[in-house]
Amino acid sequence: MIPAILRKNITTRWSTTSRVRYLASVASPIKEAVTSSAFFPDEPTKPNVVTAIPGPASKKIMSRLDKYQDTRSIFFIADFAKSKGNYIVDADGNTLLDVFAQIASIPIGYNNPAFLALSQEPAFQTALANRAALGVNPNIDWVDSVEKAFMAVAPKGMTNVFTVMCGSCANENAFKTAFMYKAAKRRGDRDFNLEELNSCMKNEAPGSPDDMSILSFNQAFHGRLFGSLTATASKAIHKVDIPAFDWPKAPFPQLKYPLEDHKEHNKQVEQAALNQVEFMITTAKKPIAGVVIEPIQSEGGDNHASPEFFRGLQAICQKNDVLFIVDEVQTGVGATGTFWAHEAWQLPTPPDMVTFSKKFQAAGFFLSPRLRPAQAYRLYNTWMGDPVRAMQAAAIVQEIKDKQLLQNVQDVGSYLQENLTEMTKSAPIENIRGQGAFIAFDLPDGKKRDSFLMDMRQRGVNIGGCGDRTVRLRPMLTFQRHHADILLDTMKESFA
Amino acid sequence: MIPAILRKNITTRWSTTSRVRYLASVASPIKEAVTSSAFFPDEPTKPNVVTAIPGPASKKIMSRLDKYQDTRSIFFIADFAKSKGNYIVDADGNTLLDVFAQIASIPIGYNNPAFLALSQEPAFQTALANRAALGVNPNIDWVDSVEKAFMAVAPKGMTNVFTVMCGSCANENAFKTAFMYKAAKRRGDRDFNLEELNSCMKNEAPGSPDDMSILSFNQAFHGRLFGSLTATASKAIHKVDIPAFDWPKAPFPQLKYPLEDHKEHNKQVEQAALNQVEFMITTAKKPIAGVVIEPIQSEGGDNHASPEFFRGLQAICQKNDVLFIVDEVQTGVGATGTFWAHEAWQLPTPPDMVTFSKKFQAAGFFLSPRLRPAQAYRLYNTWMGDPVRAMQAAAIVQEIKDKQLLQNVQDVGSYLQENLTEMTKSAPIENIRGQGAFIAFDLPDGKKRDSFLMDMRQRGVNIGGCGDRTVRLRPMLTFQRHHADILLDTMKESFA
């Protein structure tokens, strides 16, 4: 590893990031102490691989499961009861350091004591045994969960939240909200007319408008249902054969990495992208109701853009009365070193909607109160989210605060970024980019990337890919320097 | 109540229904014993209303919650910890007999001991604390859940299941499967070509086909996301202002009730509807990939059709190579007296897909193995369902078996249907229709229906509406004759 004395102060890419408000009172300079004591005293100290992965026990289960479900995407069968902290144990007893974390879905480590303790609480068990239709009969403590899980970390000014069951549902309901808002504005003060109410029942205009759209970006991933898949453009295999709406895609700026070495070029590329977005918005045949964007395009290859780009994008949206929707399904909940990745942009006013899922366990979106539909039952469904997962979200918020996990992510993120940058001199990796511990790099091609991932898994480190030739690190918030050292050493062995 | 001696043998509407296979070994004639002993010895014996509903405590919480979420649809705030069996207790201490059951989502009663016991099991707590990405790292016991929850009740021949997070997700993934299957057939033996792969990334044909559709029915409800909302046509307020695909709606037969008094008329109406469906399928400008239908149109007003109609519909689909998708999100899991409502149709071959959610706690769809996409990652997402809810689904299957709940539903269903039929002579209710305990009736108009629902709630019975003027009964599977007597007596008092 690079001796501390030689380390430059790279830290996280956006060093002026604001803290989430609930952390303001406990924010403190990064202390070595944060990372020098392990969060999980009883987790394994290193990987231990005893079979090929997947091993015979995994394969046996996969073969049994394959009768019912497609198993071709399965890496290996987990034994979660034996997994701990940052380590996943598989059916064959292999112990892997996990920097993929169930596709970026595990926030605070396997079998975190806070989660296990929550499971014993009577209120939690009540929620489990009595699933509410939250739009009809929320439980007496639902409002507490809303405050502790969502309002505690709500982006400034976004005092409303609509909860649903998954990330795709979150994005689609945000899109619906944008369409309802835009249509209401266009309609002015009048109520729906009969033509609108009758035509929508036949999926016809004007009730089902065919002259509004959501603008998203090339390489974006926003989900796999019909509306969210329309906005997605990361891989053709996700989209081919599925009908889509005629919604446009703008170019996402294709920056050169490392960012600090290509500032002028990247600035020009971003300005060109913004110009194109503005041109598309102002000349669209179908008016754009909302623009949706990921802070870091994740499935699409971990593509970054600067805070200036996002501020410019918001300004264009505001100028043209287009809603600005930030998809934080993968970037949210601490992985970038702030609770929400978009905090790093220092927007002058909050986004219109921010969607979440994955690491938060609960899914949904924040919205400003002005976007709440004037009529009831328009943002609505049977469950409207899961109170059990909202209670877990509240526990995650508390754990992040108690353990200063954002500071940990900032610390380990900068440590990883600088060591990976150093590694580019001796290993075939390039284009190191990251925000906090949400880090990626490229290998020469997809084939080499896939071999690398397989080899790392066999050496005891579980990692995932994205884009065409990218490796994405998605460690949990409990990933520390001593884990980073194992990851880096194993990479060196793999490349050797 | 009608003395047993006078009761005609109405039983469930389709008396020749087959049992689900897992019940074959325990199936037995309906015994009085099934219903004469209570499933919950410690549940309240009758409703107890002490305040207006919603009462001051509910209103206080609603007012606090309304800062964050729209509360206009909320009936009252529940106190689930105090609720038991078929009775829901609210924040003000009111105890209501619940025949709405969280919009038909509670299967085996509030705080069922089987659910509470499950919460204590280590495997359950492991699943809670470690949320798997099921397409990457399912736990060693996931295959057991698949077998115990889903395969145990899989419609014959449907040996595959794809799990997701909600009913809308289930239907949309079924639609996607239909499109992928249809496109693959059209393509023949060849792989995707470059034109398809490139065009889909721009939401353009041929990769994003604009010449295929899903046919659904007027008054249908299949969900609220962009694809499922397109197939929905129950209420304009759900659809207005939201872009929809140009997919067609066929007329759902508008039958006269009671069914047994209008057999000839209804037969003609159904044949006309079938003729129209066949005409639409054979002349469609956009070929129909799948037909989706509910066994009983629920949100749309509890509209029934006969087994002959559904068999005819399947035959038309098969003749024209159109997939036949049965949406059992609301009708499934026992409410109609068989595990799946469509068992009553005695189809010569199984449907192509059957979707589920709500009472099953877990959501997804069954499919025949030939519909599994040839390529991996096409039916896929991060979570692919929730192992916790699948374990609950397995517990529900076991509880239905242990307590003979299907027999109970058949028994109490026929009891309710005949008593409601009798009540039409003295009360302003009409059009009694039902399958098992999935029962509805109409009031003269929507205003009277809404007043009736409010009045019943104030008298201690929680009921919901659907359609324009319909009251729908959605009791849990644990609803028994002594509960039915309270419901019927309260209705009489309300009408008096």
XYZ file of C-alpha atoms in Angstrom, chain B residues 57-456:
400
model
C -56.602 9.401 17.577
C -56.732 8.339 13.919
C -57.274 11.935 12.855
C -54.350 13.150 14.889
C -51.993 10.654 13.241
C -53.454 11.346 9.804
C -52.866 15.033 10.292
C -49.244 14.380 11.212
C -48.783 11.977 8.298
C -50.436 14.315 5.819
C -47.380 16.563 5.889
C -45.499 13.792 4.137
C -48.106 11.735 2.301
C -51.568 12.107 0.857
C -53.973 10.745 3.485
C -57.258 11.319 1.669
C -57.685 7.634 0.878
C -57.172 6.473 4.483
C -60.205 4.927 6.221
C -58.634 4.941 9.679
C -55.298 4.250 11.376
C -54.881 0.614 12.393
C -53.430 -0.747 15.596
C -52.259 -4.055 14.221
C -50.666 -5.213 17.462
C -54.165 -5.306 18.980
C -55.872 -6.754 15.921
C -56.630 -10.460 15.875
C -57.985 -12.932 13.383
C -60.852 -11.377 11.445
C -60.967 -8.260 13.612
C -59.032 -5.074 13.078
C -58.542 -2.638 15.955
C -57.940 1.031 15.209
C -55.975 3.793 16.908
C -59.056 4.814 18.915
C -59.679 1.330 20.236
C -62.560 0.577 17.869
C -62.823 -3.101 16.991
C -64.166 -3.873 13.518
C -64.989 -7.113 11.770
C -62.850 -6.798 8.646
C -64.202 -7.997 5.321
C -61.945 -5.698 3.304
C -58.688 -7.097 4.722
C -56.187 -4.515 3.430
C -57.688 -4.560 -0.070
C -57.911 -8.343 -0.131
C -54.317 -8.733 1.043
C -54.611 -10.521 4.402
C -54.865 -14.284 3.897
C -55.026 -16.041 7.255
C -56.091 -13.391 9.755
C -54.327 -10.690 11.730
C -51.513 -11.951 13.950
C -51.983 -15.526 12.861
C -49.909 -17.704 15.223
C -48.300 -19.432 12.239
C -46.944 -16.092 11.027
C -45.806 -15.098 14.504
C -44.019 -18.428 14.930
C -42.365 -18.064 11.542
C -40.931 -14.718 12.651
C -38.988 -16.529 15.356
C -37.342 -19.015 13.032
C -33.622 -18.470 12.454
C -33.957 -19.047 8.705
C -36.606 -16.345 8.499
C -34.479 -13.885 10.439
C -31.520 -14.677 8.218
C -33.619 -13.860 5.165
C -34.730 -10.610 6.793
C -31.218 -9.477 7.658
C -29.619 -10.454 4.331
C -31.630 -9.492 1.317
C -30.526 -11.591 -1.614
C -30.275 -10.582 -5.228
C -31.968 -13.837 -6.213
C -30.544 -13.876 -9.718
C -26.984 -13.704 -8.351
C -26.799 -15.239 -4.873
C -29.933 -16.981 -3.699
C -29.597 -18.490 -0.250
C -29.265 -22.255 0.207
C -32.943 -22.456 1.239
C -34.439 -20.399 -1.611
C -35.177 -23.522 -3.606
C -37.075 -24.897 -0.603
C -39.229 -21.775 -0.524
C -39.853 -22.072 -4.249
C -41.050 -25.614 -3.758
C -43.082 -25.062 -0.592
C -44.625 -21.732 -1.530
C -45.040 -21.879 -5.279
C -44.586 -25.359 -6.680
C -46.909 -26.802 -4.036
C -49.762 -24.835 -5.576
C -48.524 -24.401 -9.139
C -51.296 -24.814 -11.687
C -50.781 -28.113 -13.458
C -48.043 -28.014 -16.070
C -46.774 -24.611 -14.928
C -43.483 -25.732 -13.452
C -41.725 -22.382 -13.706
C -42.176 -19.308 -11.541
C -40.704 -15.814 -11.734
C -40.959 -13.801 -8.541
C -41.106 -10.015 -8.307
C -42.126 -7.382 -5.768
C -45.776 -6.495 -6.519
C -48.817 -7.309 -8.612
C -48.127 -4.659 -11.252
C -44.578 -5.993 -11.588
C -45.980 -9.514 -11.957
C -48.299 -8.533 -14.782
C -45.694 -6.428 -16.568
C -43.151 -9.230 -16.496
C -45.801 -11.603 -17.828
C -46.466 -9.149 -20.666
C -42.740 -8.916 -21.364
C -42.556 -12.701 -21.487
C -45.409 -12.762 -23.993
C -43.661 -10.215 -26.210
C -40.344 -12.054 -26.035
C -42.024 -15.341 -26.887
C -43.993 -13.884 -29.754
C -40.978 -12.042 -31.168
C -38.827 -15.163 -30.937
C -41.433 -17.179 -32.831
C -41.669 -14.524 -35.491
C -37.899 -14.395 -35.776
C -37.618 -18.132 -36.226
C -34.306 -19.796 -35.682
C -32.093 -16.794 -36.164
C -30.497 -14.722 -33.396
C -31.164 -11.012 -32.925
C -29.789 -8.981 -35.794
C -27.882 -5.732 -35.498
C -30.816 -3.669 -36.662
C -32.948 -5.024 -33.820
C -30.227 -4.543 -31.223
C -29.428 -1.014 -32.329
C -32.969 0.227 -32.869
C -34.202 -0.908 -29.440
C -31.620 1.333 -27.800
C -33.460 4.247 -29.414
C -36.916 2.874 -28.548
C -37.495 2.334 -32.252
C -38.788 -0.573 -34.322
C -37.938 -3.278 -35.122
C -36.017 -3.734 -31.832
C -38.746 -2.021 -29.813
C -41.667 -3.474 -31.744
C -44.565 -1.121 -32.360
C -46.590 -3.859 -33.980
C -47.437 -6.083 -31.021
C -49.859 -5.601 -28.177
C -51.554 -7.120 -25.164
C -55.326 -7.411 -25.349
C -57.233 -6.791 -22.148
C -60.855 -6.097 -21.318
C -63.039 -3.137 -20.506
C -63.310 -2.610 -16.726
C -60.125 -4.626 -16.186
C -57.591 -3.792 -13.510
C -54.058 -5.095 -13.964
C -52.005 -2.474 -12.160
C -50.781 1.094 -12.241
C -47.393 1.107 -13.913
C -47.078 2.047 -17.570
C -47.660 -1.368 -19.134
C -50.117 -2.662 -16.573
C -51.985 0.664 -16.522
C -52.318 0.453 -20.298
C -54.102 -2.881 -19.806
C -56.259 -1.392 -17.037
C -59.641 0.230 -17.688
C -61.516 0.263 -14.410
C -61.545 3.960 -13.502
C -60.512 7.035 -15.476
C -58.890 8.708 -12.476
C -56.227 5.979 -12.511
C -55.375 6.542 -16.158
C -55.946 10.153 -17.115
C -52.818 12.148 -18.055
C -50.580 9.053 -18.159
C -49.230 8.013 -21.575
C -50.398 4.559 -22.630
C -49.552 2.073 -25.326
C -51.977 1.692 -28.185
C -53.212 -1.687 -26.975
C -56.825 -2.753 -27.477
C -59.658 -3.482 -25.051
C -62.281 -6.096 -25.740
C -65.750 -6.034 -24.213
C -66.020 -8.094 -21.041
C -69.398 -9.838 -21.090
C -71.922 -7.808 -19.100
C -73.867 -10.592 -17.452
C -77.162 -10.368 -15.626
C -77.306 -11.567 -12.036
C -78.147 -13.829 -10.396
C -76.432 -15.954 -12.996
C -78.734 -18.947 -12.618
C -81.763 -16.816 -13.539
C -80.277 -15.502 -16.785
C -78.474 -18.451 -18.268
C -79.677 -18.118 -21.831
C -79.160 -14.366 -21.994
C -75.730 -14.579 -20.441
C -74.697 -17.338 -22.808
C -75.517 -15.108 -25.743
C -73.708 -12.149 -24.247
C -70.632 -14.262 -23.638
C -70.689 -15.680 -27.139
C -70.920 -12.161 -28.562
C -67.928 -11.121 -26.455
C -65.958 -14.154 -27.621
C -66.832 -13.384 -31.224
C -65.605 -9.848 -30.732
C -62.351 -11.046 -29.151
C -61.752 -13.430 -32.017
C -62.515 -10.712 -34.523
C -60.106 -8.348 -32.792
C -57.362 -10.971 -32.639
C -57.700 -12.064 -36.221
C -57.971 -8.576 -37.670
C -55.611 -6.708 -35.330
C -53.282 -4.285 -37.086
C -50.869 -4.936 -34.242
C -50.717 -8.701 -33.687
C -51.790 -9.671 -30.173
C -48.989 -11.320 -28.194
C -51.130 -12.100 -25.165
C -54.613 -11.808 -23.741
C -54.802 -10.936 -20.044
C -57.933 -11.430 -17.994
C -59.040 -11.602 -14.361
C -61.188 -14.591 -13.341
C -63.464 -12.041 -11.687
C -62.963 -8.386 -12.636
C -62.429 -7.018 -9.158
C -61.687 -3.278 -9.090
C -63.919 -2.972 -12.134
C -67.025 -4.057 -10.222
C -66.794 -7.783 -9.512
C -67.854 -8.810 -12.986
C -68.187 -12.538 -13.534
C -68.106 -14.779 -16.563
C -68.741 -18.492 -16.867
C -66.197 -21.301 -17.109
C -67.468 -21.829 -20.663
C -66.488 -18.264 -21.520
C -62.968 -18.710 -20.221
C -62.565 -22.065 -21.930
C -63.742 -20.451 -25.141
C -61.311 -17.597 -24.662
C -58.423 -19.998 -24.153
C -59.423 -21.915 -27.262
C -59.409 -18.718 -29.323
C -55.976 -17.834 -27.953
C -54.587 -21.259 -28.738
C -56.046 -21.251 -32.230
C -54.365 -17.928 -32.956
C -51.075 -18.516 -31.157
C -51.812 -15.850 -28.560
C -50.665 -16.407 -24.964
C -53.416 -16.719 -22.377
C -52.503 -14.820 -19.189
C -54.702 -15.169 -16.108
C -54.343 -12.349 -13.576
C -55.039 -13.915 -10.170
C -53.594 -11.037 -8.141
C -56.903 -10.495 -6.358
C -58.731 -13.780 -6.978
C -55.888 -16.133 -6.071
C -54.940 -17.871 -2.825
C -58.190 -19.401 -1.762
C -60.783 -16.639 -1.651
C -62.978 -18.321 -4.265
C -62.902 -21.724 -2.560
C -60.162 -23.178 -4.721
C -56.549 -22.107 -4.435
C -56.730 -20.437 -7.845
C -60.031 -19.111 -9.104
C -59.322 -20.434 -12.589
C -59.396 -24.020 -11.333
C -63.152 -23.659 -11.549
C -62.931 -23.397 -15.332
C -61.571 -26.913 -15.766
C -59.406 -25.882 -18.669
C -58.314 -28.745 -20.934
C -54.739 -27.393 -20.765
C -53.250 -24.911 -18.281
C -53.074 -21.156 -18.967
C -49.757 -19.927 -20.349
C -49.140 -17.619 -17.399
C -50.843 -17.021 -14.042
C -49.924 -13.932 -12.027
C -50.247 -13.524 -8.258
C -49.596 -11.123 -5.383
C -51.739 -9.660 -2.547
C -52.887 -12.479 -0.245
C -49.884 -14.565 -1.211
C -47.625 -11.793 0.244
C -45.129 -12.817 -2.448
C -45.713 -11.654 -6.022
C -44.843 -13.196 -9.353
C -46.170 -15.435 -12.065
C -46.244 -19.058 -13.067
C -45.261 -19.917 -16.588
C -44.817 -22.987 -18.657
C -41.145 -23.885 -19.251
C -41.403 -23.222 -22.990
C -41.818 -19.520 -22.179
C -38.463 -19.215 -20.425
C -36.429 -16.868 -22.652
C -33.635 -18.510 -24.615
C -31.162 -15.867 -23.386
C -30.207 -15.112 -19.787
C -30.835 -11.691 -18.168
C -34.064 -11.023 -20.081
C -36.390 -11.898 -17.210
C -34.284 -10.423 -14.476
C -33.933 -7.612 -11.966
C -32.011 -6.849 -8.780
C -34.149 -8.500 -6.140
C -36.403 -10.797 -8.189
C -38.854 -10.976 -5.305
C -38.453 -11.181 -1.569
C -37.395 -14.417 0.169
C -39.088 -13.218 3.375
C -42.441 -12.979 1.658
C -41.885 -16.310 -0.082
C -41.401 -17.943 3.323
C -44.668 -16.391 4.428
C -46.306 -17.718 1.277
C -45.106 -21.201 2.198
C -46.606 -20.740 5.674
C -49.898 -19.664 4.106
C -49.978 -22.780 1.926
C -49.347 -24.910 4.999
C -51.976 -23.115 7.085
C -54.584 -23.513 4.344
C -53.875 -27.214 4.357
C -53.705 -27.641 8.119
C -56.900 -25.717 8.821
C -58.803 -26.891 5.729
C -59.376 -23.280 4.850
C -60.545 -23.942 1.309
C -63.396 -26.030 2.661
C -64.144 -23.252 5.099
C -64.300 -20.723 2.284
C -66.609 -22.955 0.281
C -68.855 -23.399 3.271
C -69.038 -19.804 4.439
C -69.227 -18.633 0.836
C -72.355 -20.596 0.072
C -73.826 -19.567 3.408
C -73.195 -15.902 2.625
C -74.445 -16.167 -0.931
C -77.705 -17.763 0.008
C -78.370 -15.396 2.886
C -77.582 -12.363 0.754
C -79.900 -13.738 -1.908
C -82.592 -14.021 0.711
C -81.869 -10.463 1.835
C -82.599 -9.056 -1.619
C -86.291 -9.540 -0.766
C -86.142 -7.022 2.063
C -83.141 -4.768 1.428
C -82.091 -2.527 -1.461
C -79.342 -4.872 -2.611
C -79.276 -6.750 -5.884
C -77.126 -8.696 -8.291
C -75.665 -11.072 -5.735
C -72.719 -12.855 -7.313
C -69.854 -14.795 -5.951
C -67.412 -17.637 -6.187
C -66.657 -19.020 -2.755
C -66.417 -16.089 -0.348
C -65.386 -13.704 -3.142
C -68.817 -12.098 -3.196
C -70.352 -8.826 -4.359
C -73.698 -7.101 -4.613
C -74.955 -3.772 -5.881
C -76.715 -0.877 -4.248
C -78.977 1.432 -6.261
C -76.254 3.975 -6.959
C -72.746 5.011 -6.004
C -73.881 7.542 -3.428
C -76.008 4.990 -1.592
C -73.168 2.491 -1.817
C -70.704 4.932 -0.288
C -73.165 5.809 2.512
C -73.699 2.129 3.176
C -69.948 1.512 3.475
C -69.557 4.439 5.890
C -72.534 3.347 7.936
C -71.318 -0.248 8.142
